Coordinates of C-alpha atoms in Angstrom, one line a residue:
X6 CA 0.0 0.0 0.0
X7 CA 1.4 3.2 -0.9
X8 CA 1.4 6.3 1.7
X9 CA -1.0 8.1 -0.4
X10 CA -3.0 4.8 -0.4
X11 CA -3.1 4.6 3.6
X12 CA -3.9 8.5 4.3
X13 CA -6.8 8.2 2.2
X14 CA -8.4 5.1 4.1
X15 CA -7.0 7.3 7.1
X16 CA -9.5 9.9 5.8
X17 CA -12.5 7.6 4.9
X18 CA -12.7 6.0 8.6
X19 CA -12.1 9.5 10.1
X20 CA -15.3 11.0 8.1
X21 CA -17.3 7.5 9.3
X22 CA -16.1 8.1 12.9
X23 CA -17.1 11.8 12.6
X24 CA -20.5 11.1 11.1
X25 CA -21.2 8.5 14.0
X26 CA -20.6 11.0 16.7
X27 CA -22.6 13.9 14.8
X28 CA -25.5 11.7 15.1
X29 CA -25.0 10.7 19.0
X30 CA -24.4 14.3 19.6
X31 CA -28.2 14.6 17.7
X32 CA -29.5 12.0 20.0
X33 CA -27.8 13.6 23.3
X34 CA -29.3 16.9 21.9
X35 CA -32.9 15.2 22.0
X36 CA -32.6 14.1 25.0
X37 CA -32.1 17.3 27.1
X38 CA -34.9 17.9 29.5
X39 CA -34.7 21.8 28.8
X40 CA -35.5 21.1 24.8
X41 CA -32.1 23.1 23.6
X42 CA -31.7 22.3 20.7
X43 CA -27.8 23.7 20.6
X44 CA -24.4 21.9 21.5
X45 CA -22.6 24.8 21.1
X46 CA -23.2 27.4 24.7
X47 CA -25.2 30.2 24.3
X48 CA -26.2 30.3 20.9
X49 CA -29.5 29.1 19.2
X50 CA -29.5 26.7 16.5
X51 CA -30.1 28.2 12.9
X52 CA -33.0 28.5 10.8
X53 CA -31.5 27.3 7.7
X54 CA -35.4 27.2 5.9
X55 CA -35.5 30.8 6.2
X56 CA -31.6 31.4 4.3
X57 CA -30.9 32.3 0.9
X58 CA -28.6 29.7 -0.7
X59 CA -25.0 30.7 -2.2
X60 CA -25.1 30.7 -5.7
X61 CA -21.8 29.3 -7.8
X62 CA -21.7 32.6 -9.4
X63 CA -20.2 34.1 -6.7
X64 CA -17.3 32.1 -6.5
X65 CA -13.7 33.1 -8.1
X66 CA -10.5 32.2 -8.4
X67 CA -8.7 31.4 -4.9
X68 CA -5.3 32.8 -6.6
X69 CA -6.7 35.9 -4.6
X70 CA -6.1 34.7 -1.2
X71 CA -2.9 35.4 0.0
X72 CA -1.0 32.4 0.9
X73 CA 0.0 33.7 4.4
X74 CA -3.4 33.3 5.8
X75 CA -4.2 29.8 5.1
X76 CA 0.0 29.5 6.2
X77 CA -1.1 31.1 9.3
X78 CA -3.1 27.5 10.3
X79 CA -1.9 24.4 12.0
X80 CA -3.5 22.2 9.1
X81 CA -1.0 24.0 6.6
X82 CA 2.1 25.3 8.6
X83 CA 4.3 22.3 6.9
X84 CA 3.3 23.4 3.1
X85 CA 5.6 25.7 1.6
X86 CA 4.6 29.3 0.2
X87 CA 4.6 28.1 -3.2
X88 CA 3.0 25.1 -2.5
X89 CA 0.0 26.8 -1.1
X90 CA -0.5 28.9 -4.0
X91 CA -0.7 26.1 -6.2
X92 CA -3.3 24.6 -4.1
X93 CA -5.2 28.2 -4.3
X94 CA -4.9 28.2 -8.0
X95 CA -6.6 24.7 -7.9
X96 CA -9.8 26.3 -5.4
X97 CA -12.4 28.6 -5.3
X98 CA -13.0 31.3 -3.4
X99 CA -16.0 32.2 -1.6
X100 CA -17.0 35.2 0.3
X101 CA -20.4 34.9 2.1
X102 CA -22.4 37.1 4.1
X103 CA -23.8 36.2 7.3
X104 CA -27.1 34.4 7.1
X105 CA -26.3 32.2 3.8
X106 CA -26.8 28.6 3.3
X107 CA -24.2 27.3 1.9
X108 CA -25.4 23.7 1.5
X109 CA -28.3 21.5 3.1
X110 CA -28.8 18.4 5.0
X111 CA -29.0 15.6 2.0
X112 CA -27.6 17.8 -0.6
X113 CA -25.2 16.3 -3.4
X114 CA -21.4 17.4 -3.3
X115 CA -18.2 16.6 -4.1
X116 CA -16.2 19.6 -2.6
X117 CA -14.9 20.6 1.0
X118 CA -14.4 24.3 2.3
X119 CA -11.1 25.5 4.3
X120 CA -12.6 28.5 6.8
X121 CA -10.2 31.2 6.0
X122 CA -12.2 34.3 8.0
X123 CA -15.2 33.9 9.5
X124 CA -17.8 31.5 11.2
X125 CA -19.6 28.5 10.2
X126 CA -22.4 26.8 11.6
X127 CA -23.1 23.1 11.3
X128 CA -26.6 22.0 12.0
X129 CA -29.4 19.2 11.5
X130 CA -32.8 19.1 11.5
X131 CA -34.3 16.5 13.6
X132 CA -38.1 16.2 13.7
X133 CA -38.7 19.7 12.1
X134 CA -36.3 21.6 14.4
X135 CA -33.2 22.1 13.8
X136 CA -30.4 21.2 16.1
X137 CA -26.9 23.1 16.3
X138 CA -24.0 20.5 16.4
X139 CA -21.0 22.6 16.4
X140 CA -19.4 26.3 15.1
X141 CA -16.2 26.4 12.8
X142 CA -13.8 29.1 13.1
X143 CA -10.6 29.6 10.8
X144 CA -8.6 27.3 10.2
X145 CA -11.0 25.0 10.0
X146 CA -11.7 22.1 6.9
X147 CA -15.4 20.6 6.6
X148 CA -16.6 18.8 4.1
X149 CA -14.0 16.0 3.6
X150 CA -16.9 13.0 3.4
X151 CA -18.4 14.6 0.2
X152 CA -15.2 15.3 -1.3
X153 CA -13.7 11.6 -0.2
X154 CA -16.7 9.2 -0.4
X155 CA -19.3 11.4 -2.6
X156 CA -21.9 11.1 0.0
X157 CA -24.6 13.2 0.4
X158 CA -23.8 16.0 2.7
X159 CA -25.2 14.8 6.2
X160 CA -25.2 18.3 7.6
X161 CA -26.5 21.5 6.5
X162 CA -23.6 24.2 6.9
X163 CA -24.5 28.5 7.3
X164 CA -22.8 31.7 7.6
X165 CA -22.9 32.8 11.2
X166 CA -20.4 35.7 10.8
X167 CA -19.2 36.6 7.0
X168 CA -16.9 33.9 5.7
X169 CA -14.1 33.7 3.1
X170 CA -14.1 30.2 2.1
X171 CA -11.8 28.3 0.1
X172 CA -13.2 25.5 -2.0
X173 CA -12.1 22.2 -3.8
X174 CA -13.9 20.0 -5.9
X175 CA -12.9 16.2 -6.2
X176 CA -11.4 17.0 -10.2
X177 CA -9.1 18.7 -8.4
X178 CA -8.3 16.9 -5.6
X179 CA -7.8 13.5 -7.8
X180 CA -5.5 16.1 -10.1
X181 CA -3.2 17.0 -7.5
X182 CA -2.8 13.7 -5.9
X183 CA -2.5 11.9 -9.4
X184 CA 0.7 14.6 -9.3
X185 CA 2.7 12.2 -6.9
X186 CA 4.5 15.1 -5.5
X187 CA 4.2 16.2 -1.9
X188 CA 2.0 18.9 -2.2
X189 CA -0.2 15.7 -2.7
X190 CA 0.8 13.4 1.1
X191 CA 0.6 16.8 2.4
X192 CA -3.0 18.0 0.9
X193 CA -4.1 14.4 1.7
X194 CA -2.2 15.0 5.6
X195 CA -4.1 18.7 6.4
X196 CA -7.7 17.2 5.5
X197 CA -7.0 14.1 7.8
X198 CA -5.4 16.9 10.3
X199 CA -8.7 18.6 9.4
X200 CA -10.7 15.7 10.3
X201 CA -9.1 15.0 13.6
X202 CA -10.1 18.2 15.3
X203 CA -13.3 18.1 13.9
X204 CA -13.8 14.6 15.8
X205 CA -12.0 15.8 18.9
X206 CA -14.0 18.5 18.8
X207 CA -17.2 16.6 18.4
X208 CA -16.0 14.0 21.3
X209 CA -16.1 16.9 23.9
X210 CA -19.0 18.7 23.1
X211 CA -21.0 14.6 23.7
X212 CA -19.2 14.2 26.9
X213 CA -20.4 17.3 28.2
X214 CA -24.0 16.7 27.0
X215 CA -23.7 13.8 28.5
X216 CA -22.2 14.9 31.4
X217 CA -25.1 17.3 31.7
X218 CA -27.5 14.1 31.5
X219 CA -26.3 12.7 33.9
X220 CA -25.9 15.3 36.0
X221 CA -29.9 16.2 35.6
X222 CA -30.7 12.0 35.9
X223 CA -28.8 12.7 39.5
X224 CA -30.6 15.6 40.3
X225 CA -33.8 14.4 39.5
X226 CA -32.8 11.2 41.9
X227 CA -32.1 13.0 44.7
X228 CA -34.5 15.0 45.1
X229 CA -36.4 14.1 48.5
X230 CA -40.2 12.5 48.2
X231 CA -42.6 14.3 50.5
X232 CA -45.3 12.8 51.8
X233 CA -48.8 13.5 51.7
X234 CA -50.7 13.4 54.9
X235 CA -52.6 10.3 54.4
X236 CA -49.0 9.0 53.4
X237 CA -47.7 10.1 56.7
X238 CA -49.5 7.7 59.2
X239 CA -51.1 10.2 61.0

């Protein structure tokens, strides 16, 4: 098996193990006695119904980003400069305003999204409401299962604050891995990096919903039984 070989099954069982927590972190979400309907503190989960959709004709070229930004994140710190603006030159950009969908629950793609500015929030809809599952600031890479496995997209992703995205599509993916070079191990290395703090991520927002469970399972225990009179024996 060849290293590009083993960080792409690397990849594949990182987007099953991510999917698999997404949808405990649903069921957690369900389960909460005070009906929130947000893993993510303090903020309400978003009415993705009510967005306008991004439209491909406001993507361009990614040549535009300066390479120093994406650079600036862990997932990319080991690429050269040049390296990094061959990768742009094979993405788009995106610049989205706050309150755009940029893709639905069950939609078809083939692409995944590097958060260059901005914040992105990644939801499901569970019996008609929707449910918050987690925010993406930058630096972050979402998207990876579409891109890798060309599954449906099992979340629907929105513009909390205004995003610059950058975008690839599988052509280009399979063109710059078919190059053999190591702009390829290390495209294929910053979406599994990608993938990993998306699932470590995921792990601790379900152990403290879980945590919060259990903690209101305890307190509902504990709580003391008082009698009524005729319960009394008096």
């Amino acid at each position: 098996m060849t290293e590009r070989d083993g960080l792409w099954r690397i990849a594949e069982s990182l987007c099953r193990q991510l999917s698999a927590v997404n949808r405990q972190i649903s069921e957690a979400l369900t389960l909460r006695a005070d009906g929130a309907g947000s893993a993510v503190p303090r903020q309400v989960p978003p009415r993705v119904s009510r967005m306008l959709r991004a439209l491909s004709t406001e993507t361009s070229s990614a040549e535009s980003i300066p390479p120093e930004l994406l650079l600036a994140f862990p997932a990319f710190r080991g690429f050269t400069a040049d390296e990094i603006a061959e990768l742009l030159r094979s993405m788009q950009r995106w610049d989205l305003a706050r309150g755009t969908l940029l893709f639905k629950e069950g939609d078809a793609g083939c692409t995944c999204y590097v958060v260059v500015r901005g914040t992105i929030d990644v939801s499901v809809k569970v019996r008609g409401q929707p449910q918050l599952l987690a925010q993406l600031g930058p630096g972050s890479i979402f998207g990876q299962a579409s891109l890798i496995a060309g599954e449906p997209r099992s979340v629907s992703c929105s513009i909390r604050r205004d995003a610059l995205l950058a975008e690839i599509d599988a052509e280009s993916c399979e063109r710059l891995l078919n190059g053999k070079s190591a702009l390829a191990l290390k495209l294929l290395a910053a979406l599994n990096q990608g993938l990993v703090a998306a699932l470590r991520s995921a792990d601790r927002q379900l152990m403290r919903l879980n945590e919060e469970h259990a903690g209101a399972e305890s307190d509902v225990d504990a709580e003391p039984v008082v009698a009524s009179v005729g319960d009394s024996g008096a």
